XYZ file of C-alpha atoms in Angstrom:
342
model
C 0.000 0.000 0.000
C 1.644 3.206 -1.137
C 1.020 6.416 0.786
C 1.946 9.740 -0.771
C 2.545 12.772 1.384
C 4.398 15.963 0.567
C 7.013 16.711 3.211
C 8.869 19.320 1.185
C 6.182 21.958 0.688
C 8.105 24.841 2.218
C 10.898 26.512 0.338
C 13.278 27.006 3.253
C 12.223 25.010 6.334
C 14.292 25.276 9.487
C 16.853 22.482 9.564
C 18.108 20.889 12.757
C 20.679 23.079 14.466
C 24.298 21.987 14.257
C 25.593 20.155 17.328
C 29.082 21.501 16.762
C 28.295 24.915 18.263
C 30.897 26.221 20.680
C 28.211 27.674 22.985
C 27.348 25.919 26.222
C 24.831 23.205 25.471
C 21.691 23.134 27.649
C 21.493 20.118 29.948
C 18.000 18.773 29.424
C 18.560 15.694 31.582
C 19.648 17.902 34.492
C 16.598 20.081 33.826
C 14.323 17.038 34.045
C 16.090 15.879 37.220
C 15.399 19.201 38.944
C 11.777 19.092 37.767
C 11.446 15.587 39.208
C 12.918 16.773 42.496
C 10.552 19.765 42.550
C 7.613 17.405 42.080
C 8.898 15.187 44.891
C 8.837 18.198 47.206
C 5.290 19.015 46.056
C 4.254 15.467 46.926
C 5.717 16.098 50.391
C 4.012 19.531 50.604
C 7.446 21.165 50.886
C 6.667 24.065 48.567
C 9.666 26.242 49.425
C 12.034 23.427 48.434
C 9.994 22.821 45.261
C 10.196 26.517 44.436
C 14.006 26.403 44.649
C 14.169 23.386 42.315
C 12.056 25.112 39.663
C 14.231 28.194 39.974
C 17.340 26.083 39.294
C 15.745 24.047 36.497
C 14.682 27.133 34.564
C 18.253 28.444 34.467
C 19.426 25.348 32.574
C 17.381 25.646 29.362
C 15.937 28.393 27.187
C 12.612 26.647 26.671
C 11.095 25.144 29.816
C 7.999 23.086 29.083
C 4.612 24.770 29.348
C 3.296 22.430 32.042
C 6.370 23.097 34.180
C 5.847 26.858 33.816
C 2.254 26.404 34.907
C 3.170 24.429 38.015
C 6.035 26.802 38.832
C 3.498 29.636 38.770
C 1.282 27.735 41.186
C 4.181 27.019 43.541
C 5.298 30.668 43.410
C 1.774 31.727 44.303
C 1.699 29.240 47.169
C 4.925 30.608 48.689
C 3.874 34.161 47.735
C 6.942 35.026 45.658
C 5.535 37.773 43.471
C 8.692 38.383 41.428
C 9.028 34.719 40.529
C 5.330 34.434 39.784
C 5.704 37.223 37.237
C 8.848 35.607 35.839
C 7.179 32.210 35.394
C 4.004 33.706 33.933
C 6.093 35.439 31.258
C 7.998 32.205 30.680
C 4.729 30.301 30.398
C 3.217 32.702 27.866
C 6.444 32.458 25.839
C 5.853 28.698 25.801
C 2.255 28.944 24.616
C 0.165 29.343 27.762
C -2.830 31.645 27.330
C -4.329 33.976 29.953
C -7.554 31.974 29.835
C -5.666 28.961 31.225
C -4.749 31.011 34.292
C -8.366 32.106 34.744
C -9.535 28.485 34.597
C -7.299 27.504 37.513
C -8.624 28.316 40.991
C -5.188 28.761 42.536
C -3.760 30.995 39.807
C -6.933 32.989 39.325
C -7.147 33.676 43.059
C -3.546 34.888 43.226
C -3.872 37.029 40.103
C -6.917 38.726 41.589
C -5.397 39.099 45.053
C -2.230 40.754 43.705
C -4.084 42.616 40.947
C -1.868 41.010 38.300
C -4.271 40.673 35.388
C -3.137 44.043 33.964
C 0.443 42.708 34.062
C -0.661 39.594 32.147
C -2.597 41.640 29.607
C 0.299 44.058 29.057
C 2.804 41.275 28.410
C 0.763 38.643 26.608
C 1.069 39.944 23.050
C 4.867 40.293 23.105
C 5.300 36.975 24.942
C 2.989 35.121 22.586
C 4.865 36.572 19.612
C 8.060 34.993 20.964
C 6.198 31.693 21.209
C 4.825 31.849 17.684
C 8.229 32.724 16.253
C 9.742 29.682 17.978
C 7.430 27.282 16.131
C 8.727 25.373 13.130
C 5.540 25.667 11.086
C 6.770 23.312 8.365
C 7.378 20.602 10.949
C 4.075 21.300 12.678
C 2.050 21.257 9.445
C 3.714 18.080 8.216
C 3.160 16.281 11.521
C -0.497 17.291 11.390
C -0.831 15.617 7.977
C 0.841 12.460 9.291
C -1.482 12.433 12.302
C -4.578 12.711 10.123
C -3.302 9.901 7.907
C -2.553 7.655 10.883
C -5.909 8.301 12.534
C -7.795 7.607 9.316
C -6.362 4.121 8.917
C -6.269 3.310 12.623
C -9.990 4.018 12.853
C -10.654 2.065 9.647
C -8.688 -1.077 10.558
C -8.360 -1.194 14.349
C -11.335 0.724 15.674
C -13.827 -0.506 13.091
C -13.089 -3.646 11.079
C -11.106 -5.455 13.784
C -13.951 -4.950 16.248
C -16.816 -6.032 14.035
C -14.799 -8.887 12.514
C -12.468 -10.085 15.323
C -11.772 -13.396 13.610
C -9.870 -11.528 10.899
C -8.095 -9.153 13.291
C -4.625 -10.469 12.288
C -5.382 -9.460 8.704
C -6.384 -5.943 9.771
C -3.318 -5.704 12.003
C -1.186 -6.600 8.991
C -2.869 -3.994 6.783
C -2.553 -1.266 9.414
C 1.052 -2.287 9.967
C 1.790 -1.462 6.318
C 0.286 1.998 6.801
C 1.906 2.885 10.123
C 5.278 1.463 9.063
C 5.273 3.683 5.984
C 4.277 6.726 8.059
C 7.022 6.178 10.637
C 9.864 4.663 8.620
C 9.520 6.646 5.400
C 8.125 9.956 6.658
C 8.407 10.627 10.381
C 11.937 9.286 10.917
C 13.436 11.219 7.940
C 11.658 14.301 9.304
C 13.264 13.784 12.732
C 16.694 13.301 11.181
C 16.403 16.545 9.241
C 14.583 18.846 11.677
C 14.529 17.173 15.081
C 11.819 15.296 16.959
C 8.556 17.280 16.646
C 7.976 17.768 20.340
C 6.886 20.807 22.299
C 10.132 22.757 21.980
C 9.928 22.689 18.174
C 6.209 22.828 17.420
C 4.655 24.077 20.648
C 2.307 22.731 23.282
C -1.380 21.952 22.907
C -4.068 22.342 25.537
C -5.691 18.929 25.718
C -8.319 17.439 27.947
C -11.905 17.915 28.872
C -13.855 20.817 30.258
C -11.685 22.621 32.844
C -14.297 21.844 35.508
C -14.167 18.107 34.820
C -12.092 15.785 37.008
C -9.411 15.322 34.377
C -9.185 19.037 33.618
C -6.642 20.391 31.156
C -3.037 19.451 30.350
C -0.432 21.266 28.258
C 1.530 18.819 26.147
C 2.640 17.898 22.637
C 1.605 14.303 22.009
C 1.104 14.047 18.238
C 4.352 12.275 17.335
C 4.195 10.243 20.534
C 0.794 8.819 19.604
C 1.962 7.873 16.110
C 4.947 6.051 17.616
C 2.749 4.394 20.229
C 0.704 2.941 17.392
C 3.844 1.891 15.556
C 5.337 0.118 18.589
C 2.011 -1.449 19.563
C 2.794 -4.000 16.859
C 5.864 -6.244 17.297
C 9.044 -4.844 15.744
C 12.042 -6.968 14.899
C 14.444 -4.032 14.975
C 15.436 -1.130 17.181
C 16.974 1.063 14.512
C 15.726 4.372 15.860
C 16.632 4.232 19.538
C 19.960 6.005 19.104
C 18.162 8.753 17.186
C 15.523 9.022 19.915
C 18.202 9.252 22.600
C 19.950 12.013 20.656
C 16.672 13.922 20.524
C 16.259 13.531 24.301
C 19.677 15.093 24.884
C 18.847 17.804 22.308
C 15.753 18.661 24.328
C 13.267 17.848 21.576
C 11.998 14.510 22.896
C 10.475 14.380 26.375
C 12.373 11.812 28.513
C 9.095 10.272 29.647
C 7.969 9.789 26.045
C 11.308 8.198 25.193
C 10.960 5.803 28.118
C 7.488 4.851 26.913
C 8.765 4.020 23.414
C 11.369 1.733 24.915
C 8.776 0.102 27.181
C 6.572 -0.646 24.183
C 9.493 -2.195 22.322
C 10.554 -4.370 25.242
C 7.024 -5.579 25.852
C 6.699 -6.579 22.211
C 9.829 -8.726 22.183
C 12.454 -6.290 20.914
C 14.620 -7.007 23.945
C 15.439 -10.370 22.375
C 16.811 -8.532 19.332
C 18.398 -5.463 20.924
C 20.564 -5.838 23.992
C 19.978 -2.224 25.019
C 16.176 -2.403 25.166
C 15.219 -2.640 28.830
C 12.054 -1.243 30.295
C 11.784 1.915 32.369
C 8.292 1.062 33.621
C 7.077 4.448 32.430
C 3.965 3.226 30.678
C 3.432 -0.209 32.186
C 3.004 -0.544 35.932
C 5.116 -3.377 37.342
C 3.956 -4.386 40.806
C 7.044 -6.483 41.597
C 8.863 -4.153 44.000
C 12.016 -6.273 43.813
C 12.566 -4.782 40.343
C 12.142 -1.141 41.377
C 15.874 -0.593 41.926
C 16.549 -1.868 38.409
C 13.994 0.510 36.895
C 14.988 3.442 39.079
C 18.621 3.238 37.986
C 17.578 3.572 34.359
C 14.979 6.229 35.115
C 17.551 8.382 36.908
C 19.625 8.426 33.724
C 16.677 10.223 32.085
C 16.007 12.504 35.027
C 12.731 10.699 35.742
C 11.372 10.191 39.229
C 11.686 6.794 40.990
C 8.831 4.313 40.637
C 7.776 4.931 44.237
C 7.228 8.619 43.496
C 5.451 7.845 40.236
C 3.046 5.636 42.202
C 2.643 8.362 44.820
C 1.669 10.788 42.040
C -1.019 8.367 40.934
C -2.473 8.105 44.453
C -2.332 11.878 44.833
C -4.182 12.182 41.532
C -6.870 9.764 42.676
C -7.411 11.918 45.753
C -7.529 15.059 43.586
C -10.145 13.424 41.329
C -12.392 12.888 44.331
C -11.842 16.402 45.672
C -12.487 18.011 42.279
C -15.801 16.161 42.005
C -16.660 17.515 45.451
C -15.936 21.083 44.333
C -12.341 21.597 45.472
C -10.430 22.721 42.378
C -7.478 24.276 44.189
C -4.609 21.882 43.461
C -1.000 22.297 42.400
C -0.859 20.441 39.112
C 1.649 17.671 38.462
C -0.331 16.694 35.349
C -0.523 13.113 36.494
C -4.093 11.828 36.312
C -6.242 14.477 38.035
C -3.452 15.804 40.215
């Protein structure tokens, strides 16, 4: 099955930056490590310590992620650091956050009203948002959108429709969808990554995803388009691990979220790739392993990505469950870790 898609429809798209620059290279793993530590302190209700970790993390990179800006704003409001609140609100708007997102959040909205900061937000939004828009690689964004539409079309056709109404022939539909998703990833997405970088938030911006802001799940600020395509790709068994070095490079370049990378590896290992590739070992990012005797093994690998230990990941989940219940009862005032409801 041949799939045609133009990925050269812009005369001078932004190519991946050279890695031979003599300037100091941002340390995205260290950034993620400080974010993980900040979230640990939030879990322990130690907001001053969390505030200090965000302050350190944001000095390490030029483009902190939108969700981290949002949480840093909440923590700054909680410890009543007005200067840092302003700093993180500017940083957040430069990463795509809109004033309406602040109004939707009980904690941020309350602080903005208390300190009479909405004029500050209004005065700085246009210039901050311009910085955000200019940071977007529109060629990469537009091309990824086309790939996403193509993937969703055939996923719905084969997996969500035919395979469900005709389960006896599911292997046939898996095989047909495999042709489609393999072409999308191997012939289109991977060459795109090699040329321009992984199309994550730092290259194509964040999206506000989720349900109504008053619902239990509320809103998250992420960039999941390429991740979902690769989830679909690795949901089928792969007899090769050709792209893992490329993915790792994109993690260290700051384009690929370490948690997304860990999930790709988890999918590969669960589908048998660990028998082909010696370096494919799970991080337990996507799949929950209840055997606590393996936690040290996972945590060692996770630390290399700056990710939190399994115990803290599980604590986030329990905190989120509690937040779900409280939100349904009318308490919307929570510092967001963007893990489940919490």
